[in-house]
């Protein structure tokens, strides 16, 4: 495994698996480090209804398994480990995984983005004791209980709608009355009898006892008035941050940490490409990530042809 590879793909998810599929079919013998929690954000998504080719929708983890199998069918080598660090200062590039060094002529970064926490008072102590960022993972623990969902985007609408399968009541708390969510997802949530949408509500503090979460103190940002709400579960759905810390500033990123493309899908380091949510601040869809993974593999293949070492 320690020969110089043509391409190492870091991260899985729709971008990584599609890059792996294309690179493998391009006879580049790609090696992918998919991460311990391979599959990315879609492993935490329940129904994917907007990926073409699945007219009845598909469960996120099932779809990731199919993308993975498709890449493996063409001999994309997949290792379920995290990359600890990289060295892009000279070629071949170096990738360090659990103390072992791997070398590669090119790299495709597809590490995606992870959930952001609110960091309200008492939040740290209640993580996993009532407060979660993943309804698909933890929703079933709240059967017949009242839960909160924080956020006003598609994630919040999706989490809230999903949670009505278990919870007796779901309250969506949003800090203003304008919602980023698409109108179809907003309407679906708003018309669900188990969901209440409460705008102008910011979490000031989580309230808990020995058993776990019991509610939250809310603040209205218009006049700073305070009220309490009861809930035994809370799901934070306020967006994601890109997983770029392990790159240690060796490629150009924007102020939020998203990787910048310099030429098509190539980053500021020649031979290092990036695709998916780790780059995308605008679309962030499974289908756009998959498309970008395809672009990165094609760009990488062409770059390797011109830069044979
Ligand atoms: P968004 O950025 O769309 O929405 C984040 C929400 O969280 C906003 O309403 C924002 O408020 C709020 N927020 C952010 N920070 C805070 C804070 N500190 N305190 C309180 N509220 C905060 O993120 P999403 O994760 O919802 O969606 C990301 C992308 O993924 C979108 O493109 C979306 O369409 C897509 N997506 C698609 C799905 C699907 O089609 N099945 C499912 C889920 C996501 P404000 O509006 O005030 O900024």
Tab-separated table of C-alpha atoms and ligand atoms in Angstrom:
chain	number	residue	atom	x	y	z
A	1	UNK	CA	0.000	0.000	0.000
A	2	UNK	CA	2.994	2.330	0.500
A	3	UNK	CA	3.933	2.849	-3.157
A	4	UNK	CA	3.434	6.349	-4.602
A	5	UNK	CA	-0.233	6.546	-5.517
A	6	UNK	CA	-1.650	8.474	-8.471
A	7	UNK	CA	-4.381	9.959	-6.334
A	8	UNK	CA	-5.464	9.854	-2.716
A	9	UNK	CA	-9.056	10.907	-2.024
A	10	UNK	CA	-9.616	12.245	1.486
A	11	UNK	CA	-13.206	11.965	2.705
A	12	UNK	CA	-16.265	10.121	1.462
A	13	UNK	CA	-19.852	11.201	0.922
A	14	UNK	CA	-21.309	11.855	-2.538
A	15	UNK	CA	-18.284	13.940	-3.634
A	16	UNK	CA	-15.663	11.441	-2.468
A	17	UNK	CA	-17.381	8.319	-3.756
A	18	UNK	CA	-18.071	9.910	-7.144
A	19	UNK	CA	-14.461	11.101	-7.398
A	20	UNK	CA	-13.415	7.543	-6.459
A	21	UNK	CA	-15.688	6.033	-9.100
A	22	UNK	CA	-14.391	8.302	-11.876
A	23	UNK	CA	-10.730	8.027	-10.837
A	24	UNK	CA	-11.040	4.230	-10.644
A	25	UNK	CA	-12.676	4.028	-14.076
A	26	UNK	CA	-9.884	6.321	-15.319
A	27	UNK	CA	-7.405	3.580	-14.234
A	28	UNK	CA	-5.779	5.788	-11.577
A	29	UNK	CA	-6.079	3.087	-8.857
A	30	UNK	CA	-7.290	5.612	-6.278
A	31	UNK	CA	-6.846	5.151	-2.545
A	32	UNK	CA	-9.595	6.705	-0.420
A	33	UNK	CA	-9.443	7.501	3.280
A	34	UNK	CA	-13.146	7.625	3.969
A	35	UNK	CA	-12.929	8.602	7.646
A	36	UNK	CA	-14.042	6.518	10.640
A	37	UNK	CA	-17.606	7.734	10.076
A	38	UNK	CA	-17.563	7.148	6.337
A	39	UNK	CA	-20.357	8.435	4.133
A	40	UNK	CA	-20.510	12.018	5.375
A	41	UNK	CA	-23.628	14.006	6.250
A	42	UNK	CA	-25.981	11.730	4.322
A	43	UNK	CA	-25.314	8.999	6.878
A	44	UNK	CA	-27.334	11.268	9.189
A	45	UNK	CA	-30.120	11.961	6.683
A	46	UNK	CA	-33.271	9.982	6.517
A	47	UNK	CA	-35.135	10.364	3.249
A	48	UNK	CA	-33.346	11.753	0.223
A	49	UNK	CA	-36.074	12.690	-2.230
A	50	UNK	CA	-34.177	14.985	-4.555
A	51	UNK	CA	-31.364	12.806	-5.913
A	52	UNK	CA	-32.257	11.929	-9.529
A	53	UNK	CA	-32.640	8.216	-10.170
A	54	UNK	CA	-34.570	7.405	-6.988
A	55	UNK	CA	-38.214	8.134	-7.884
A	56	UNK	CA	-39.444	6.787	-4.531
A	57	UNK	CA	-36.674	8.478	-2.520
A	58	UNK	CA	-33.925	6.630	-0.692
A	59	UNK	CA	-32.567	6.422	2.816
A	60	UNK	CA	-29.270	8.402	3.155
A	61	UNK	CA	-27.039	5.606	4.541
A	62	UNK	CA	-28.413	3.163	1.928
A	63	UNK	CA	-27.561	5.587	-0.870
A	64	UNK	CA	-24.029	6.069	0.503
A	65	UNK	CA	-23.563	2.291	0.644
A	66	UNK	CA	-24.598	2.042	-3.014
A	67	UNK	CA	-22.221	4.843	-4.074
A	68	UNK	CA	-19.430	3.138	-2.137
A	69	UNK	CA	-20.135	-0.245	-3.736
A	70	UNK	CA	-20.152	1.367	-7.176
A	71	UNK	CA	-16.692	2.913	-6.573
A	72	UNK	CA	-15.361	-0.392	-5.148
A	73	UNK	CA	-16.665	-2.300	-8.155
A	74	UNK	CA	-14.021	-0.492	-10.238
A	75	UNK	CA	-11.305	-1.101	-7.608
A	76	UNK	CA	-11.297	2.154	-5.697
A	77	UNK	CA	-9.428	1.089	-2.543
A	78	UNK	CA	-11.268	2.390	0.533
A	79	UNK	CA	-9.773	2.592	4.030
A	80	UNK	CA	-12.148	3.625	6.858
A	81	UNK	CA	-9.648	5.810	8.696
A	82	UNK	CA	-9.233	9.524	9.360
A	83	UNK	CA	-6.338	11.497	7.910
A	84	UNK	CA	-4.396	13.191	10.722
A	85	UNK	CA	-2.286	15.600	8.676
A	86	UNK	CA	-0.954	16.325	5.194
A	87	UNK	CA	2.248	17.774	3.761
A	88	UNK	CA	1.693	19.602	0.472
A	89	UNK	CA	5.043	21.452	0.559
A	90	UNK	CA	6.647	19.173	-2.059
A	91	UNK	CA	5.647	16.410	-4.463
A	92	UNK	CA	4.798	13.615	-4.043
A	93	UNK	CA	2.332	14.885	-1.442
A	94	UNK	CA	2.286	13.170	1.945
A	95	UNK	CA	-0.745	12.026	3.884
A	96	UNK	CA	-0.376	10.836	7.489
A	97	UNK	CA	-2.864	8.275	8.796
A	98	UNK	CA	-2.452	6.791	12.293
A	99	UNK	CA	1.305	7.461	12.217
A	100	UNK	CA	1.759	5.924	8.752
A	101	UNK	CA	2.858	8.023	5.746
A	102	UNK	CA	1.244	7.634	2.326
A	103	UNK	CA	2.556	9.399	-0.793
A	104	UNK	CA	0.592	10.530	-3.791
A	105	UNK	CA	1.076	12.505	-7.026
A	106	UNK	CA	-2.295	14.198	-6.539
A	107	UNK	CA	-4.981	14.639	-3.897
A	108	UNK	CA	-8.746	15.153	-3.981
A	109	UNK	CA	-10.194	16.685	-0.801
A	110	UNK	CA	-13.822	15.751	-0.070
A	111	UNK	CA	-14.001	16.084	3.711
A	112	UNK	CA	-17.339	17.906	3.795
A	113	UNK	CA	-18.645	19.919	6.711
A	114	UNK	CA	-19.773	19.136	10.272
A	115	UNK	CA	-22.679	20.420	12.390
A	116	UNK	CA	-22.303	23.712	14.256
A	117	UNK	CA	-23.398	23.899	17.911
A	118	UNK	CA	-25.103	26.923	19.436
A	119	UNK	CA	-22.738	27.159	22.429
A	120	UNK	CA	-25.513	28.514	24.675
A	121	UNK	CA	-25.134	28.402	28.454
A	122	UNK	CA	-25.211	24.832	29.883
A	123	UNK	CA	-25.035	23.329	26.353
A	124	UNK	CA	-21.721	21.524	26.749
A	125	UNK	CA	-22.979	19.576	29.780
A	126	UNK	CA	-26.187	18.519	27.988
A	127	UNK	CA	-24.629	17.301	24.736
A	128	UNK	CA	-25.804	13.711	24.368
A	129	UNK	CA	-28.048	14.182	27.450
A	130	UNK	CA	-30.961	15.676	25.523
A	131	UNK	CA	-29.197	17.977	23.059
A	132	UNK	CA	-28.189	16.591	19.682
A	133	UNK	CA	-27.372	17.729	16.142
A	134	UNK	CA	-28.794	14.613	14.497
A	135	UNK	CA	-32.483	13.699	14.592
A	136	UNK	CA	-31.936	10.575	12.515
A	137	UNK	CA	-29.422	9.320	15.085
A	138	UNK	CA	-31.217	10.320	18.295
A	139	UNK	CA	-34.875	11.048	17.440
A	140	UNK	CA	-36.160	7.631	18.519
A	141	UNK	CA	-35.051	8.326	22.116
A	142	UNK	CA	-37.791	10.956	22.410
A	143	UNK	CA	-40.935	8.868	21.921
A	144	UNK	CA	-44.024	10.795	23.105
A	145	UNK	CA	-41.848	13.615	24.451
A	146	UNK	CA	-41.755	17.325	23.573
A	147	UNK	CA	-38.677	18.439	21.645
A	148	UNK	CA	-37.202	21.620	20.189
A	149	UNK	CA	-35.522	22.165	16.846
A	150	UNK	CA	-33.351	25.249	16.455
A	151	UNK	CA	-32.863	26.876	13.054
A	152	UNK	CA	-34.781	28.258	10.115
A	153	UNK	CA	-33.212	26.418	7.162
A	154	UNK	CA	-34.028	23.198	5.321
A	155	UNK	CA	-32.138	21.169	7.939
A	156	UNK	CA	-34.393	22.477	10.712
A	157	UNK	CA	-37.554	21.771	8.676
A	158	UNK	CA	-36.350	18.279	7.780
A	159	UNK	CA	-35.311	17.422	11.344
A	160	UNK	CA	-38.608	18.720	12.745
A	161	UNK	CA	-40.729	16.792	10.239
A	162	UNK	CA	-38.755	13.620	10.896
A	163	UNK	CA	-39.054	14.039	14.671
A	164	UNK	CA	-42.878	14.042	14.503
A	165	UNK	CA	-42.594	10.263	13.996
A	166	UNK	CA	-41.562	9.971	17.639
A	167	UNK	CA	-42.213	13.167	19.571
A	168	UNK	CA	-45.626	14.277	20.809
A	169	UNK	CA	-44.791	17.890	19.904
A	170	UNK	CA	-41.969	19.605	18.024
A	171	UNK	CA	-41.342	23.348	18.390
A	172	UNK	CA	-39.113	25.018	15.803
A	173	UNK	CA	-37.310	27.988	17.350
A	174	UNK	CA	-35.894	30.540	14.932
A	175	UNK	CA	-34.163	33.803	15.757
A	176	UNK	CA	-36.137	35.864	13.206
A	177	UNK	CA	-39.310	35.506	11.109
A	178	UNK	CA	-37.667	35.086	7.708
A	179	UNK	CA	-36.781	31.497	6.896
A	180	UNK	CA	-33.924	30.290	4.699
A	181	UNK	CA	-35.761	27.000	4.175
A	182	UNK	CA	-37.155	26.206	0.719
A	183	UNK	CA	-40.887	26.882	0.562
A	184	UNK	CA	-41.774	23.204	0.008
A	185	UNK	CA	-39.943	22.120	3.166
A	186	UNK	CA	-41.212	25.076	5.195
A	187	UNK	CA	-44.812	24.351	4.143
A	188	UNK	CA	-44.459	20.656	4.945
A	189	UNK	CA	-43.296	21.488	8.469
A	190	UNK	CA	-45.787	24.326	8.994
A	191	UNK	CA	-48.752	22.161	7.971
A	192	UNK	CA	-47.786	19.305	10.293
A	193	UNK	CA	-50.191	19.367	13.270
A	194	UNK	CA	-47.445	18.223	15.658
A	195	UNK	CA	-45.153	21.158	14.728
A	196	UNK	CA	-45.295	24.670	16.132
A	197	UNK	CA	-43.064	27.346	14.617
A	198	UNK	CA	-41.948	30.020	17.047
A	199	UNK	CA	-40.033	32.918	15.443
A	200	UNK	CA	-37.956	35.532	17.303
A	201	UNK	CA	-36.754	32.906	19.765
A	202	UNK	CA	-33.110	32.563	20.718
A	203	UNK	CA	-31.777	30.058	23.215
A	204	UNK	CA	-30.265	31.944	26.121
A	205	UNK	CA	-29.725	28.964	28.392
A	206	UNK	CA	-30.533	25.231	28.551
A	207	UNK	CA	-32.339	24.065	31.700
A	208	UNK	CA	-31.597	20.609	33.063
A	209	UNK	CA	-31.909	18.392	36.133
A	210	UNK	CA	-30.164	15.100	37.093
A	211	UNK	CA	-32.172	13.220	34.421
A	212	UNK	CA	-31.105	15.528	31.609
A	213	UNK	CA	-32.689	18.361	29.644
A	214	UNK	CA	-35.995	19.784	30.853
A	215	UNK	CA	-36.248	23.002	28.831
A	216	UNK	CA	-34.674	26.267	27.776
A	217	UNK	CA	-34.716	29.963	28.529
A	218	UNK	CA	-35.657	31.874	25.378
A	219	UNK	CA	-34.909	35.471	24.539
A	220	UNK	CA	-36.801	37.580	22.002
A	221	UNK	CA	-34.080	39.503	20.089
A	222	UNK	CA	-36.502	42.378	19.364
A	223	UNK	CA	-36.938	43.448	22.991
A	224	UNK	CA	-34.776	41.015	25.035
A	225	UNK	CA	-37.852	39.668	26.799
A	226	UNK	CA	-37.387	36.259	28.392
A	227	UNK	CA	-39.606	33.188	28.621
A	228	UNK	CA	-39.133	29.515	29.453
A	229	UNK	CA	-40.091	26.561	27.299
A	230	UNK	CA	-40.343	22.934	28.416
A	231	UNK	CA	-38.697	20.139	26.399
A	232	UNK	CA	-36.767	16.965	27.104
A	233	UNK	CA	-34.953	16.961	23.772
A	234	UNK	CA	-33.401	19.604	21.510
A	235	UNK	CA	-31.951	19.328	18.034
A	236	UNK	CA	-29.647	22.054	16.801
A	237	UNK	CA	-29.871	22.543	13.028
A	238	UNK	CA	-28.108	25.845	12.359
A	239	UNK	CA	-25.664	24.835	9.668
A	240	UNK	CA	-22.264	23.288	9.244
A	241	UNK	CA	-18.584	24.177	9.232
A	242	UNK	CA	-16.082	22.797	6.723
A	243	UNK	CA	-13.602	20.134	7.846
A	244	UNK	CA	-10.369	21.824	6.849
A	245	UNK	CA	-8.424	22.137	10.108
A	246	UNK	CA	-6.232	19.100	9.361
A	247	UNK	CA	-4.904	20.966	6.287
A	248	UNK	CA	-3.124	23.367	8.632
A	249	UNK	CA	-3.458	26.360	6.264
A	250	UNK	CA	-1.482	24.701	3.470
A	251	UNK	CA	-4.096	25.657	0.900
A	252	UNK	CA	-6.139	28.825	0.569
A	253	UNK	CA	-9.439	28.865	2.420
A	254	UNK	CA	-12.040	31.603	2.935
A	255	UNK	CA	-12.856	33.334	6.240
A	256	UNK	CA	-15.190	30.479	7.257
A	257	UNK	CA	-12.666	27.761	6.382
A	258	UNK	CA	-14.150	26.671	3.036
A	259	UNK	CA	-11.533	25.671	0.440
A	260	UNK	CA	-11.160	28.052	-2.506
A	261	UNK	CA	-10.995	26.758	-6.065
A	262	UNK	CA	-8.323	28.429	-8.185
A	263	UNK	CA	-8.625	26.741	-11.574
A	264	UNK	CA	-11.734	24.620	-12.148
A	265	UNK	CA	-11.673	22.263	-9.121
A	266	UNK	CA	-7.960	22.744	-8.393
A	267	UNK	CA	-7.013	24.485	-5.144
A	268	UNK	CA	-4.173	26.963	-4.575
A	269	UNK	CA	-1.760	23.988	-4.568
A	270	UNK	CA	-1.210	22.558	-8.039
A	271	UNK	CA	-2.222	18.881	-7.984
A	272	UNK	CA	-4.574	19.232	-5.015
A	273	UNK	CA	-8.274	19.279	-5.916
A	274	UNK	CA	-11.381	19.731	-3.771
A	275	UNK	CA	-15.052	18.845	-4.154
A	276	UNK	CA	-18.331	18.867	-2.264
A	277	UNK	CA	-19.428	20.660	0.903
A	278	UNK	CA	-15.845	21.471	1.910
A	279	UNK	CA	-15.866	23.981	-0.987
A	280	UNK	CA	-19.523	24.725	-1.513
A	281	UNK	CA	-21.082	27.634	0.365
A	282	UNK	CA	-23.985	27.966	-2.052
A	283	UNK	CA	-25.668	24.726	-3.187
A	284	UNK	CA	-24.654	22.035	-0.637
A	285	UNK	CA	-26.749	19.283	-2.167
A	286	UNK	CA	-25.876	15.606	-2.572
A	287	UNK	CA	-26.285	15.912	-6.330
A	288	UNK	CA	-24.053	18.999	-6.620
A	289	UNK	CA	-21.416	17.343	-4.406
A	290	UNK	CA	-21.502	14.237	-6.597
A	291	UNK	CA	-21.202	16.412	-9.720
A	292	UNK	CA	-18.236	18.249	-8.264
A	293	UNK	CA	-16.586	14.953	-7.287
A	294	UNK	CA	-16.843	13.918	-10.932
A	295	UNK	CA	-15.343	17.250	-12.057
A	296	UNK	CA	-12.455	16.945	-9.583
A	297	UNK	CA	-11.617	13.411	-10.775
A	298	UNK	CA	-11.638	14.527	-14.427
A	299	UNK	CA	-9.517	17.618	-13.625
A	300	UNK	CA	-7.131	15.434	-11.623
A	301	UNK	CA	-6.823	12.882	-14.428
A	302	UNK	CA	-5.994	15.639	-16.963
A	303	UNK	CA	-3.531	17.268	-14.563
A	304	UNK	CA	-1.737	13.933	-14.048
A	305	UNK	CA	-1.445	13.492	-17.843
A	306	UNK	CA	0.239	16.920	-18.108
A	307	UNK	CA	2.330	16.550	-14.978
A	308	UNK	CA	3.670	12.984	-15.210
A	309	UNK	CA	6.441	12.532	-12.631
B	1	LIG	P1	-28.823	27.126	6.443
B	1	LIG	O1	-27.581	27.926	6.423
B	1	LIG	O2	-29.698	27.116	5.251
B	1	LIG	O3	-29.746	27.593	7.684
B	1	LIG	C1	-29.199	27.763	8.961
B	1	LIG	C2	-30.272	28.332	9.874
B	1	LIG	O4	-29.747	28.390	11.195
B	1	LIG	C3	-30.692	29.743	9.488
B	1	LIG	O5	-32.067	29.871	9.649
B	1	LIG	C4	-29.928	30.602	10.496
B	1	LIG	O6	-30.607	31.777	10.868
B	1	LIG	C5	-29.862	29.712	11.698
B	1	LIG	N1	-28.699	30.034	12.529
B	1	LIG	C6	-27.396	30.077	12.160
B	1	LIG	N2	-26.605	30.382	13.205
B	1	LIG	C7	-27.440	30.526	14.264
B	1	LIG	C8	-27.232	30.851	15.628
B	1	LIG	N3	-26.009	31.043	16.127
B	1	LIG	N4	-28.312	30.946	16.431
B	1	LIG	C9	-29.555	30.716	15.955
B	1	LIG	N5	-29.824	30.412	14.675
B	1	LIG	C10	-28.765	30.318	13.835
B	1	LIG	O7	-28.351	25.645	6.874
B	1	LIG	P2	-29.081	24.254	6.671
B	1	LIG	O8	-28.209	23.284	7.384
B	1	LIG	O9	-30.490	24.313	7.039
B	1	LIG	O10	-28.990	23.981	5.096
B	1	LIG	C11	-27.731	23.998	4.412
B	1	LIG	C12	-27.941	23.592	2.947
B	1	LIG	O11	-28.333	22.214	2.865
B	1	LIG	C13	-29.033	24.395	2.249
B	1	LIG	O12	-28.624	24.611	0.928
B	1	LIG	C14	-30.215	23.454	2.270
B	1	LIG	O13	-31.111	23.676	1.203
B	1	LIG	C15	-29.546	22.093	2.162
B	1	LIG	N6	-30.387	21.048	2.756
B	1	LIG	C16	-31.238	20.353	1.957
B	1	LIG	C17	-32.040	19.355	2.477
B	1	LIG	C18	-32.929	18.607	1.542
B	1	LIG	O14	-33.170	19.069	0.429
B	1	LIG	N7	-33.422	17.440	1.918
B	1	LIG	C19	-32.037	19.026	3.902
B	1	LIG	C20	-31.133	19.851	4.675
B	1	LIG	C21	-30.352	20.830	4.116
B	1	LIG	P3	-30.701	33.062	9.894
B	1	LIG	O15	-31.674	32.704	8.821
B	1	LIG	O16	-31.166	34.132	10.816
B	1	LIG	O17	-29.303	33.280	9.365
